[in-house]
JSON list of C-alpha atoms in Angstrom, two decimals:
[
{"chain": "F", "resi": 3, "resn": "UNK", "atom": "CA", "xyz": [49.09, 159.52, 293.27]},
{"chain": "F", "resi": 4, "resn": "UNK", "atom": "CA", "xyz": [50.25, 161.49, 290.71]},
{"chain": "F", "resi": 5, "resn": "UNK", "atom": "CA", "xyz": [53.25, 161.43, 288.73]},
{"chain": "F", "resi": 6, "resn": "UNK", "atom": "CA", "xyz": [54.44, 163.74, 286.68]},
{"chain": "F", "resi": 7, "resn": "UNK", "atom": "CA", "xyz": [57.67, 164.59, 284.27]},
{"chain": "F", "resi": 8, "resn": "UNK", "atom": "CA", "xyz": [59.52, 167.22, 285.86]},
{"chain": "F", "resi": 9, "resn": "UNK", "atom": "CA", "xyz": [59.16, 170.39, 283.63]},
{"chain": "F", "resi": 10, "resn": "UNK", "atom": "CA", "xyz": [58.11, 174.08, 283.60]},
{"chain": "F", "resi": 11, "resn": "UNK", "atom": "CA", "xyz": [54.67, 173.71, 283.06]},
{"chain": "F", "resi": 12, "resn": "UNK", "atom": "CA", "xyz": [54.28, 169.55, 284.79]},
{"chain": "F", "resi": 13, "resn": "UNK", "atom": "CA", "xyz": [55.58, 167.55, 281.86]},
{"chain": "F", "resi": 14, "resn": "UNK", "atom": "CA", "xyz": [58.47, 166.50, 279.81]},
{"chain": "F", "resi": 15, "resn": "UNK", "atom": "CA", "xyz": [58.69, 167.24, 276.96]},
{"chain": "F", "resi": 16, "resn": "UNK", "atom": "CA", "xyz": [60.29, 165.81, 273.51]},
{"chain": "F", "resi": 17, "resn": "UNK", "atom": "CA", "xyz": [61.35, 168.07, 270.54]},
{"chain": "F", "resi": 18, "resn": "UNK", "atom": "CA", "xyz": [61.59, 167.12, 266.83]},
{"chain": "F", "resi": 19, "resn": "UNK", "atom": "CA", "xyz": [64.91, 166.41, 266.72]},
{"chain": "F", "resi": 20, "resn": "UNK", "atom": "CA", "xyz": [64.17, 164.39, 270.69]},
{"chain": "F", "resi": 21, "resn": "UNK", "atom": "CA", "xyz": [61.86, 162.50, 268.82]},
{"chain": "F", "resi": 22, "resn": "UNK", "atom": "CA", "xyz": [63.95, 161.62, 265.44]},
{"chain": "F", "resi": 23, "resn": "UNK", "atom": "CA", "xyz": [66.74, 160.07, 267.14]},
{"chain": "F", "resi": 24, "resn": "UNK", "atom": "CA", "xyz": [64.10, 157.70, 268.98]},
{"chain": "F", "resi": 25, "resn": "UNK", "atom": "CA", "xyz": [62.92, 157.44, 264.60]},
{"chain": "F", "resi": 26, "resn": "UNK", "atom": "CA", "xyz": [67.12, 156.62, 263.81]},
{"chain": "F", "resi": 27, "resn": "UNK", "atom": "CA", "xyz": [66.91, 153.65, 267.03]},
{"chain": "F", "resi": 28, "resn": "UNK", "atom": "CA", "xyz": [63.74, 152.40, 266.11]},
{"chain": "F", "resi": 29, "resn": "UNK", "atom": "CA", "xyz": [64.90, 151.64, 262.38]},
{"chain": "F", "resi": 30, "resn": "UNK", "atom": "CA", "xyz": [67.85, 149.87, 263.53]},
{"chain": "F", "resi": 31, "resn": "UNK", "atom": "CA", "xyz": [68.04, 146.21, 263.04]},
{"chain": "F", "resi": 32, "resn": "UNK", "atom": "CA", "xyz": [64.67, 143.79, 264.34]},
{"chain": "F", "resi": 33, "resn": "UNK", "atom": "CA", "xyz": [63.11, 147.48, 265.66]},
{"chain": "F", "resi": 34, "resn": "UNK", "atom": "CA", "xyz": [65.37, 147.46, 268.36]},
{"chain": "F", "resi": 35, "resn": "UNK", "atom": "CA", "xyz": [66.82, 150.71, 270.17]},
{"chain": "F", "resi": 36, "resn": "UNK", "atom": "CA", "xyz": [71.17, 150.45, 269.91]},
{"chain": "F", "resi": 37, "resn": "UNK", "atom": "CA", "xyz": [72.98, 152.97, 272.21]},
{"chain": "F", "resi": 38, "resn": "UNK", "atom": "CA", "xyz": [72.19, 155.08, 275.20]},
{"chain": "F", "resi": 39, "resn": "UNK", "atom": "CA", "xyz": [68.14, 155.75, 275.12]},
{"chain": "F", "resi": 40, "resn": "UNK", "atom": "CA", "xyz": [66.95, 158.88, 276.43]},
{"chain": "F", "resi": 41, "resn": "UNK", "atom": "CA", "xyz": [65.80, 158.49, 280.39]},
{"chain": "F", "resi": 42, "resn": "UNK", "atom": "CA", "xyz": [63.13, 160.54, 281.89]},
{"chain": "F", "resi": 43, "resn": "UNK", "atom": "CA", "xyz": [64.11, 160.76, 285.99]},
{"chain": "F", "resi": 44, "resn": "UNK", "atom": "CA", "xyz": [60.84, 161.16, 288.53]},
{"chain": "F", "resi": 45, "resn": "UNK", "atom": "CA", "xyz": [59.51, 157.70, 287.91]},
{"chain": "F", "resi": 46, "resn": "UNK", "atom": "CA", "xyz": [59.24, 154.56, 290.03]},
{"chain": "F", "resi": 47, "resn": "UNK", "atom": "CA", "xyz": [61.73, 152.62, 289.24]},
{"chain": "F", "resi": 48, "resn": "UNK", "atom": "CA", "xyz": [64.10, 155.56, 288.64]},
{"chain": "F", "resi": 49, "resn": "UNK", "atom": "CA", "xyz": [65.20, 155.61, 285.48]},
{"chain": "F", "resi": 50, "resn": "UNK", "atom": "CA", "xyz": [62.99, 154.13, 282.85]},
{"chain": "F", "resi": 51, "resn": "UNK", "atom": "CA", "xyz": [63.47, 154.00, 278.54]},
{"chain": "F", "resi": 52, "resn": "UNK", "atom": "CA", "xyz": [61.00, 157.05, 276.69]},
{"chain": "F", "resi": 53, "resn": "UNK", "atom": "CA", "xyz": [58.91, 154.06, 274.93]},
{"chain": "F", "resi": 54, "resn": "UNK", "atom": "CA", "xyz": [56.68, 152.75, 277.64]},
{"chain": "F", "resi": 55, "resn": "UNK", "atom": "CA", "xyz": [57.23, 149.45, 278.50]},
{"chain": "F", "resi": 56, "resn": "UNK", "atom": "CA", "xyz": [54.12, 147.65, 279.36]},
{"chain": "F", "resi": 57, "resn": "UNK", "atom": "CA", "xyz": [54.97, 145.03, 282.32]},
{"chain": "F", "resi": 58, "resn": "UNK", "atom": "CA", "xyz": [52.35, 142.72, 283.82]},
{"chain": "F", "resi": 59, "resn": "UNK", "atom": "CA", "xyz": [52.77, 141.04, 286.76]},
{"chain": "F", "resi": 60, "resn": "UNK", "atom": "CA", "xyz": [51.41, 137.68, 286.46]},
{"chain": "F", "resi": 61, "resn": "UNK", "atom": "CA", "xyz": [51.40, 136.77, 289.49]},
{"chain": "F", "resi": 62, "resn": "UNK", "atom": "CA", "xyz": [47.38, 135.39, 291.18]},
{"chain": "F", "resi": 63, "resn": "UNK", "atom": "CA", "xyz": [46.68, 136.85, 293.92]},
{"chain": "F", "resi": 64, "resn": "UNK", "atom": "CA", "xyz": [44.73, 139.80, 296.68]},
{"chain": "F", "resi": 65, "resn": "UNK", "atom": "CA", "xyz": [46.98, 142.40, 295.72]},
{"chain": "F", "resi": 66, "resn": "UNK", "atom": "CA", "xyz": [45.80, 144.51, 292.59]},
{"chain": "F", "resi": 67, "resn": "UNK", "atom": "CA", "xyz": [47.41, 143.60, 289.02]},
{"chain": "F", "resi": 68, "resn": "UNK", "atom": "CA", "xyz": [49.32, 146.41, 288.30]},
{"chain": "F", "resi": 69, "resn": "UNK", "atom": "CA", "xyz": [49.28, 146.97, 284.60]},
{"chain": "F", "resi": 70, "resn": "UNK", "atom": "CA", "xyz": [51.93, 150.19, 282.51]},
{"chain": "F", "resi": 71, "resn": "UNK", "atom": "CA", "xyz": [49.59, 151.43, 279.58]},
{"chain": "F", "resi": 72, "resn": "UNK", "atom": "CA", "xyz": [50.86, 154.41, 276.94]},
{"chain": "F", "resi": 73, "resn": "UNK", "atom": "CA", "xyz": [47.70, 156.40, 275.59]},
{"chain": "F", "resi": 74, "resn": "UNK", "atom": "CA", "xyz": [48.77, 158.40, 273.33]},
{"chain": "F", "resi": 75, "resn": "UNK", "atom": "CA", "xyz": [46.39, 162.00, 272.68]},
{"chain": "F", "resi": 76, "resn": "UNK", "atom": "CA", "xyz": [46.01, 162.59, 268.41]},
{"chain": "F", "resi": 77, "resn": "UNK", "atom": "CA", "xyz": [44.12, 165.58, 266.70]},
{"chain": "F", "resi": 78, "resn": "UNK", "atom": "CA", "xyz": [44.15, 168.56, 265.05]},
{"chain": "F", "resi": 79, "resn": "UNK", "atom": "CA", "xyz": [45.92, 172.07, 266.74]},
{"chain": "F", "resi": 80, "resn": "UNK", "atom": "CA", "xyz": [43.66, 173.79, 269.36]},
{"chain": "F", "resi": 81, "resn": "UNK", "atom": "CA", "xyz": [41.48, 171.01, 269.74]},
{"chain": "F", "resi": 82, "resn": "UNK", "atom": "CA", "xyz": [42.41, 171.26, 273.56]},
{"chain": "F", "resi": 83, "resn": "UNK", "atom": "CA", "xyz": [44.53, 167.85, 273.16]},
{"chain": "F", "resi": 84, "resn": "UNK", "atom": "CA", "xyz": [46.89, 169.96, 275.67]},
{"chain": "F", "resi": 85, "resn": "UNK", "atom": "CA", "xyz": [43.98, 171.15, 278.22]},
{"chain": "F", "resi": 86, "resn": "UNK", "atom": "CA", "xyz": [41.82, 167.98, 278.17]},
{"chain": "F", "resi": 87, "resn": "UNK", "atom": "CA", "xyz": [45.48, 165.55, 279.10]},
{"chain": "F", "resi": 88, "resn": "UNK", "atom": "CA", "xyz": [45.92, 168.14, 281.92]},
{"chain": "F", "resi": 89, "resn": "UNK", "atom": "CA", "xyz": [42.39, 167.41, 283.14]},
{"chain": "F", "resi": 90, "resn": "UNK", "atom": "CA", "xyz": [42.36, 163.95, 282.80]},
{"chain": "F", "resi": 91, "resn": "UNK", "atom": "CA", "xyz": [46.25, 164.00, 284.89]},
{"chain": "F", "resi": 92, "resn": "UNK", "atom": "CA", "xyz": [45.42, 167.08, 287.48]},
{"chain": "F", "resi": 93, "resn": "UNK", "atom": "CA", "xyz": [48.32, 168.90, 286.01]},
{"chain": "F", "resi": 94, "resn": "UNK", "atom": "CA", "xyz": [48.59, 172.34, 286.89]},
{"chain": "F", "resi": 95, "resn": "UNK", "atom": "CA", "xyz": [46.20, 175.12, 284.86]},
{"chain": "F", "resi": 96, "resn": "UNK", "atom": "CA", "xyz": [48.46, 176.61, 282.91]},
{"chain": "F", "resi": 97, "resn": "UNK", "atom": "CA", "xyz": [47.53, 180.13, 281.60]},
{"chain": "F", "resi": 98, "resn": "UNK", "atom": "CA", "xyz": [44.17, 180.13, 279.39]},
{"chain": "F", "resi": 99, "resn": "UNK", "atom": "CA", "xyz": [46.64, 181.82, 275.96]},
{"chain": "F", "resi": 100, "resn": "UNK", "atom": "CA", "xyz": [47.13, 179.06, 273.34]},
{"chain": "F", "resi": 101, "resn": "UNK", "atom": "CA", "xyz": [50.50, 177.96, 273.33]},
{"chain": "F", "resi": 102, "resn": "UNK", "atom": "CA", "xyz": [50.84, 175.32, 270.64]},
{"chain": "F", "resi": 103, "resn": "UNK", "atom": "CA", "xyz": [53.08, 171.48, 271.50]},
{"chain": "F", "resi": 104, "resn": "UNK", "atom": "CA", "xyz": [56.33, 171.38, 270.39]},
{"chain": "F", "resi": 105, "resn": "UNK", "atom": "CA", "xyz": [56.76, 167.82, 269.53]},
{"chain": "F", "resi": 106, "resn": "UNK", "atom": "CA", "xyz": [55.85, 165.97, 272.51]},
{"chain": "F", "resi": 107, "resn": "UNK", "atom": "CA", "xyz": [55.01, 165.86, 276.19]},
{"chain": "F", "resi": 108, "resn": "UNK", "atom": "CA", "xyz": [54.50, 162.76, 278.42]},
{"chain": "F", "resi": 109, "resn": "UNK", "atom": "CA", "xyz": [52.22, 163.23, 281.21]},
{"chain": "F", "resi": 110, "resn": "UNK", "atom": "CA", "xyz": [52.64, 160.42, 284.50]},
{"chain": "F", "resi": 111, "resn": "UNK", "atom": "CA", "xyz": [49.49, 159.18, 286.60]},
{"chain": "F", "resi": 112, "resn": "UNK", "atom": "CA", "xyz": [48.00, 156.54, 288.21]},
{"chain": "F", "resi": 113, "resn": "UNK", "atom": "CA", "xyz": [44.42, 155.41, 287.69]},
{"chain": "F", "resi": 114, "resn": "UNK", "atom": "CA", "xyz": [43.28, 152.61, 290.25]},
{"chain": "F", "resi": 115, "resn": "UNK", "atom": "CA", "xyz": [40.54, 149.54, 291.54]},
{"chain": "F", "resi": 116, "resn": "UNK", "atom": "CA", "xyz": [39.02, 149.38, 287.64]},
{"chain": "F", "resi": 117, "resn": "UNK", "atom": "CA", "xyz": [37.28, 145.81, 287.27]},
{"chain": "F", "resi": 118, "resn": "UNK", "atom": "CA", "xyz": [38.58, 143.90, 284.67]},
{"chain": "F", "resi": 119, "resn": "UNK", "atom": "CA", "xyz": [37.69, 140.55, 283.75]},
{"chain": "F", "resi": 120, "resn": "UNK", "atom": "CA", "xyz": [36.27, 140.83, 287.22]},
{"chain": "F", "resi": 121, "resn": "UNK", "atom": "CA", "xyz": [39.31, 141.05, 288.84]},
{"chain": "F", "resi": 122, "resn": "UNK", "atom": "CA", "xyz": [40.20, 144.52, 290.38]},
{"chain": "F", "resi": 123, "resn": "UNK", "atom": "CA", "xyz": [42.76, 146.26, 288.72]},
{"chain": "F", "resi": 124, "resn": "UNK", "atom": "CA", "xyz": [45.99, 149.36, 289.01]},
{"chain": "F", "resi": 125, "resn": "UNK", "atom": "CA", "xyz": [46.82, 151.04, 285.58]},
{"chain": "F", "resi": 126, "resn": "UNK", "atom": "CA", "xyz": [49.55, 153.09, 284.99]},
{"chain": "F", "resi": 127, "resn": "UNK", "atom": "CA", "xyz": [49.27, 155.55, 283.19]},
{"chain": "F", "resi": 128, "resn": "UNK", "atom": "CA", "xyz": [52.23, 156.96, 280.47]},
{"chain": "F", "resi": 129, "resn": "UNK", "atom": "CA", "xyz": [49.69, 160.30, 278.64]},
{"chain": "F", "resi": 130, "resn": "UNK", "atom": "CA", "xyz": [52.18, 161.22, 275.06]},
{"chain": "F", "resi": 131, "resn": "UNK", "atom": "CA", "xyz": [50.34, 164.97, 274.55]},
{"chain": "F", "resi": 132, "resn": "UNK", "atom": "CA", "xyz": [51.30, 164.82, 270.79]},
{"chain": "F", "resi": 133, "resn": "UNK", "atom": "CA", "xyz": [51.63, 168.15, 268.26]},
{"chain": "F", "resi": 134, "resn": "UNK", "atom": "CA", "xyz": [49.22, 168.59, 265.62]},
{"chain": "F", "resi": 135, "resn": "UNK", "atom": "CA", "xyz": [51.18, 170.39, 263.78]},
{"chain": "F", "resi": 136, "resn": "UNK", "atom": "CA", "xyz": [51.94, 167.83, 260.61]},
{"chain": "F", "resi": 137, "resn": "UNK", "atom": "CA", "xyz": [55.67, 168.55, 260.27]},
{"chain": "F", "resi": 138, "resn": "UNK", "atom": "CA", "xyz": [56.24, 166.09, 263.16]},
{"chain": "F", "resi": 139, "resn": "UNK", "atom": "CA", "xyz": [54.97, 163.93, 260.49]},
{"chain": "F", "resi": 140, "resn": "UNK", "atom": "CA", "xyz": [58.87, 162.11, 260.50]},
{"chain": "F", "resi": 141, "resn": "UNK", "atom": "CA", "xyz": [58.54, 161.09, 264.53]},
{"chain": "F", "resi": 142, "resn": "UNK", "atom": "CA", "xyz": [55.34, 159.28, 263.75]},
{"chain": "F", "resi": 143, "resn": "UNK", "atom": "CA", "xyz": [57.29, 155.97, 263.98]},
{"chain": "F", "resi": 144, "resn": "UNK", "atom": "CA", "xyz": [58.86, 157.06, 267.13]},
{"chain": "F", "resi": 145, "resn": "UNK", "atom": "CA", "xyz": [55.33, 158.06, 269.02]},
{"chain": "F", "resi": 146, "resn": "UNK", "atom": "CA", "xyz": [53.67, 155.24, 268.07]},
{"chain": "F", "resi": 147, "resn": "UNK", "atom": "CA", "xyz": [55.85, 152.22, 269.14]},
{"chain": "F", "resi": 148, "resn": "UNK", "atom": "CA", "xyz": [54.42, 150.43, 272.23]},
{"chain": "F", "resi": 149, "resn": "UNK", "atom": "CA", "xyz": [51.05, 151.64, 272.37]},
{"chain": "F", "resi": 150, "resn": "UNK", "atom": "CA", "xyz": [48.08, 150.79, 274.39]},
{"chain": "F", "resi": 151, "resn": "UNK", "atom": "CA", "xyz": [45.05, 152.88, 273.46]},
{"chain": "F", "resi": 152, "resn": "UNK", "atom": "CA", "xyz": [44.44, 156.30, 271.71]},
{"chain": "F", "resi": 153, "resn": "UNK", "atom": "CA", "xyz": [42.64, 159.44, 272.40]},
{"chain": "F", "resi": 154, "resn": "UNK", "atom": "CA", "xyz": [41.23, 161.51, 269.36]},
{"chain": "F", "resi": 155, "resn": "UNK", "atom": "CA", "xyz": [40.66, 164.68, 270.11]},
{"chain": "F", "resi": 156, "resn": "UNK", "atom": "CA", "xyz": [39.26, 167.63, 268.08]},
{"chain": "F", "resi": 157, "resn": "UNK", "atom": "CA", "xyz": [37.22, 170.64, 268.01]},
{"chain": "F", "resi": 158, "resn": "UNK", "atom": "CA", "xyz": [33.41, 170.19, 266.89]},
{"chain": "F", "resi": 159, "resn": "UNK", "atom": "CA", "xyz": [33.44, 174.23, 266.44]},
{"chain": "F", "resi": 160, "resn": "UNK", "atom": "CA", "xyz": [35.93, 174.52, 263.71]},
{"chain": "F", "resi": 161, "resn": "UNK", "atom": "CA", "xyz": [35.82, 173.69, 260.09]},
{"chain": "F", "resi": 162, "resn": "UNK", "atom": "CA", "xyz": [36.97, 170.43, 259.62]},
{"chain": "F", "resi": 163, "resn": "UNK", "atom": "CA", "xyz": [38.47, 169.90, 262.56]},
{"chain": "F", "resi": 164, "resn": "UNK", "atom": "CA", "xyz": [36.19, 165.77, 262.25]},
{"chain": "F", "resi": 165, "resn": "UNK", "atom": "CA", "xyz": [37.54, 164.97, 258.40]},
{"chain": "F", "resi": 166, "resn": "UNK", "atom": "CA", "xyz": [41.32, 165.93, 259.57]},
{"chain": "F", "resi": 167, "resn": "UNK", "atom": "CA", "xyz": [40.65, 162.75, 262.80]},
{"chain": "F", "resi": 168, "resn": "UNK", "atom": "CA", "xyz": [40.80, 160.53, 260.01]},
{"chain": "F", "resi": 169, "resn": "UNK", "atom": "CA", "xyz": [44.36, 160.98, 259.25]},
{"chain": "F", "resi": 170, "resn": "UNK", "atom": "CA", "xyz": [44.65, 160.05, 262.36]},
{"chain": "F", "resi": 171, "resn": "UNK", "atom": "CA", "xyz": [42.55, 157.33, 262.77]},
{"chain": "F", "resi": 172, "resn": "UNK", "atom": "CA", "xyz": [44.09, 156.30, 259.98]},
{"chain": "F", "resi": 173, "resn": "UNK", "atom": "CA", "xyz": [47.70, 156.03, 260.61]},
{"chain": "F", "resi": 174, "resn": "UNK", "atom": "CA", "xyz": [48.02, 155.34, 264.27]},
{"chain": "F", "resi": 175, "resn": "UNK", "atom": "CA", "xyz": [44.88, 152.80, 264.52]},
{"chain": "F", "resi": 176, "resn": "UNK", "atom": "CA", "xyz": [44.09, 151.41, 261.47]},
{"chain": "F", "resi": 177, "resn": "UNK", "atom": "CA", "xyz": [47.42, 150.39, 260.00]},
{"chain": "F", "resi": 178, "resn": "UNK", "atom": "CA", "xyz": [48.82, 149.80, 264.21]},
{"chain": "F", "resi": 179, "resn": "UNK", "atom": "CA", "xyz": [46.45, 147.18, 263.97]},
{"chain": "F", "resi": 180, "resn": "UNK", "atom": "CA", "xyz": [44.25, 148.37, 266.73]},
{"chain": "F", "resi": 181, "resn": "UNK", "atom": "CA", "xyz": [41.07, 147.57, 267.84]},
{"chain": "F", "resi": 182, "resn": "UNK", "atom": "CA", "xyz": [38.66, 150.16, 267.79]},
{"chain": "F", "resi": 183, "resn": "UNK", "atom": "CA", "xyz": [37.44, 149.53, 271.65]},
{"chain": "F", "resi": 184, "resn": "UNK", "atom": "CA", "xyz": [41.14, 150.64, 272.14]},
{"chain": "F", "resi": 185, "resn": "UNK", "atom": "CA", "xyz": [40.40, 154.23, 270.54]},
{"chain": "F", "resi": 186, "resn": "UNK", "atom": "CA", "xyz": [38.13, 156.73, 271.91]},
{"chain": "F", "resi": 187, "resn": "UNK", "atom": "CA", "xyz": [37.31, 160.41, 270.23]},
{"chain": "F", "resi": 188, "resn": "UNK", "atom": "CA", "xyz": [36.43, 163.43, 272.20]},
{"chain": "F", "resi": 189, "resn": "UNK", "atom": "CA", "xyz": [34.54, 166.20, 270.93]},
{"chain": "F", "resi": 190, "resn": "UNK", "atom": "CA", "xyz": [36.04, 168.85, 273.32]},
{"chain": "F", "resi": 191, "resn": "UNK", "atom": "CA", "xyz": [33.71, 171.81, 273.67]},
{"chain": "F", "resi": 192, "resn": "UNK", "atom": "CA", "xyz": [35.52, 175.10, 274.82]},
{"chain": "F", "resi": 193, "resn": "UNK", "atom": "CA", "xyz": [33.24, 176.97, 278.00]},
{"chain": "F", "resi": 194, "resn": "UNK", "atom": "CA", "xyz": [29.87, 178.35, 277.14]},
{"chain": "F", "resi": 195, "resn": "UNK", "atom": "CA", "xyz": [29.18, 176.15, 273.71]},
{"chain": "F", "resi": 196, "resn": "UNK", "atom": "CA", "xyz": [27.07, 172.68, 273.79]},
{"chain": "F", "resi": 197, "resn": "UNK", "atom": "CA", "xyz": [25.73, 171.73, 270.34]},
{"chain": "F", "resi": 198, "resn": "UNK", "atom": "CA", "xyz": [26.82, 167.81, 270.10]},
{"chain": "F", "resi": 199, "resn": "UNK", "atom": "CA", "xyz": [25.29, 167.75, 266.55]},
{"chain": "F", "resi": 200, "resn": "UNK", "atom": "CA", "xyz": [28.03, 168.95, 265.61]},
{"chain": "F", "resi": 201, "resn": "UNK", "atom": "CA", "xyz": [30.61, 166.78, 267.07]},
{"chain": "F", "resi": 202, "resn": "UNK", "atom": "CA", "xyz": [29.59, 163.37, 264.83]},
{"chain": "F", "resi": 203, "resn": "UNK", "atom": "CA", "xyz": [32.17, 162.39, 262.76]},
{"chain": "F", "resi": 204, "resn": "UNK", "atom": "CA", "xyz": [32.77, 159.73, 259.43]},
{"chain": "F", "resi": 205, "resn": "UNK", "atom": "CA", "xyz": [31.58, 156.77, 258.49]},
{"chain": "F", "resi": 206, "resn": "UNK", "atom": "CA", "xyz": [35.10, 155.63, 258.48]},
{"chain": "F", "resi": 207, "resn": "UNK", "atom": "CA", "xyz": [35.64, 156.24, 262.38]},
{"chain": "F", "resi": 208, "resn": "UNK", "atom": "CA", "xyz": [31.69, 154.88, 262.90]},
{"chain": "F", "resi": 209, "resn": "UNK", "atom": "CA", "xyz": [32.21, 152.48, 265.62]},
{"chain": "F", "resi": 210, "resn": "UNK", "atom": "CA", "xyz": [34.91, 154.39, 267.31]},
{"chain": "F", "resi": 211, "resn": "UNK", "atom": "CA", "xyz": [32.65, 155.88, 270.72]},
{"chain": "F", "resi": 212, "resn": "UNK", "atom": "CA", "xyz": [32.62, 160.11, 270.41]},
{"chain": "F", "resi": 213, "resn": "UNK", "atom": "CA", "xyz": [32.42, 161.22, 273.81]},
{"chain": "F", "resi": 214, "resn": "UNK", "atom": "CA", "xyz": [31.32, 165.20, 273.70]},
{"chain": "F", "resi": 215, "resn": "UNK", "atom": "CA", "xyz": [33.34, 166.51, 276.70]},
{"chain": "F", "resi": 216, "resn": "UNK", "atom": "CA", "xyz": [32.72, 169.48, 278.83]},
{"chain": "F", "resi": 217, "resn": "UNK", "atom": "CA", "xyz": [35.39, 169.64, 281.69]},
{"chain": "F", "resi": 218, "resn": "UNK", "atom": "CA", "xyz": [34.21, 172.97, 282.94]},
{"chain": "F", "resi": 219, "resn": "UNK", "atom": "CA", "xyz": [30.45, 171.68, 283.13]},
{"chain": "F", "resi": 220, "resn": "UNK", "atom": "CA", "xyz": [30.91, 168.18, 282.95]},
{"chain": "F", "resi": 221, "resn": "UNK", "atom": "CA", "xyz": [34.34, 167.18, 284.95]},
{"chain": "F", "resi": 222, "resn": "UNK", "atom": "CA", "xyz": [33.19, 164.07, 286.53]},
{"chain": "F", "resi": 223, "resn": "UNK", "atom": "CA", "xyz": [31.18, 162.06, 282.97]},
{"chain": "F", "resi": 224, "resn": "UNK", "atom": "CA", "xyz": [34.94, 162.58, 281.36]},
{"chain": "F", "resi": 225, "resn": "UNK", "atom": "CA", "xyz": [37.28, 161.00, 284.10]},
{"chain": "F", "resi": 226, "resn": "UNK", "atom": "CA", "xyz": [34.32, 157.68, 284.50]},
{"chain": "F", "resi": 227, "resn": "UNK", "atom": "CA", "xyz": [34.67, 158.02, 280.61]},
{"chain": "F", "resi": 228, "resn": "UNK", "atom": "CA", "xyz": [38.30, 157.86, 280.66]},
{"chain": "F", "resi": 229, "resn": "UNK", "atom": "CA", "xyz": [38.75, 155.00, 282.93]},
{"chain": "F", "resi": 230, "resn": "UNK", "atom": "CA", "xyz": [36.05, 152.79, 280.98]},
{"chain": "F", "resi": 231, "resn": "UNK", "atom": "CA", "xyz": [38.31, 152.97, 277.89]},
{"chain": "F", "resi": 232, "resn": "UNK", "atom": "CA", "xyz": [40.77, 152.16, 280.82]},
{"chain": "F", "resi": 233, "resn": "UNK", "atom": "CA", "xyz": [39.34, 149.05, 281.53]},
{"chain": "F", "resi": 234, "resn": "UNK", "atom": "CA", "xyz": [38.75, 148.33, 276.84]},
{"chain": "F", "resi": 235, "resn": "UNK", "atom": "CA", "xyz": [42.55, 149.14, 276.66]},
{"chain": "F", "resi": 236, "resn": "UNK", "atom": "CA", "xyz": [43.38, 146.72, 280.13]},
{"chain": "F", "resi": 237, "resn": "UNK", "atom": "CA", "xyz": [40.80, 144.51, 278.61]},
{"chain": "F", "resi": 238, "resn": "UNK", "atom": "CA", "xyz": [42.24, 143.95, 275.59]},
{"chain": "F", "resi": 239, "resn": "UNK", "atom": "CA", "xyz": [45.41, 143.86, 277.54]},
{"chain": "F", "resi": 240, "resn": "UNK", "atom": "CA", "xyz": [45.08, 140.87, 279.83]},
{"chain": "F", "resi": 241, "resn": "UNK", "atom": "CA", "xyz": [43.34, 139.14, 276.63]},
{"chain": "F", "resi": 242, "resn": "UNK", "atom": "CA", "xyz": [46.50, 138.84, 274.56]},
{"chain": "F", "resi": 243, "resn": "UNK", "atom": "CA", "xyz": [48.79, 138.35, 277.99]},
{"chain": "F", "resi": 244, "resn": "UNK", "atom": "CA", "xyz": [46.07, 135.08, 278.46]},
{"chain": "F", "resi": 245, "resn": "UNK", "atom": "CA", "xyz": [46.85, 133.64, 274.95]},
{"chain": "F", "resi": 246, "resn": "UNK", "atom": "CA", "xyz": [50.92, 134.29, 275.13]},
{"chain": "F", "resi": 247, "resn": "UNK", "atom": "CA", "xyz": [50.87, 131.81, 277.83]},
{"chain": "F", "resi": 248, "resn": "UNK", "atom": "CA", "xyz": [48.42, 129.69, 276.80]},
{"chain": "F", "resi": 249, "resn": "UNK", "atom": "CA", "xyz": [51.09, 129.47, 273.49]},
{"chain": "F", "resi": 250, "resn": "UNK", "atom": "CA", "xyz": [53.64, 129.22, 276.16]},
{"chain": "F", "resi": 251, "resn": "UNK", "atom": "CA", "xyz": [51.81, 125.73, 277.96]},
{"chain": "F", "resi": 252, "resn": "UNK", "atom": "CA", "xyz": [51.10, 124.82, 274.95]}
]
């Protein structure tokens, strides 16, 4: 089942002013938002905070556990972030004309039947398709809150795209203490291009898995790689939850 936040492009937009407000709230006492939080519509609960909260059931039963996962889609401008996000979320196709994202688009969908540590779990995914324009850098503190995974997207046919990823990786992965298994890079090839030799990253990202994605030619592999990536994220989330439960017991 696909759930998209309502808007003319099948996703909810947050521009620089919206995100600046969230940044101000995130810098309040103890980092806790104060006052009225912006709400989105169309989710299962009817209302929820823009900052995706992770809620995991601690019950053990035959019913698959449901994890809520927030994944950022980051990378240079015109790298294919929106095309890839729409594809993964089964969103309505947009025109072929390039339309730069202003701020962030948030798409919600489910990916079910994932195998995590021998258990079948389901995931409600919040995919944050973020602008590659650095004029939104002031909003990064709000965007990165409660992130569980990062997709880095670059066009290997564009010079210096791979170098630009170093900035995104350093800020959103390394500085946030995330594991490399919580990060996946897509070398997004446009139709009729498939030179995989140009899809290598710098030594800084040497431990990050790079997937060559050509949606038109091999979309099923792209979906499978994303599912494998979600499995890695959920394994980390499950391990962290188990550690918290043990610390409470002890």
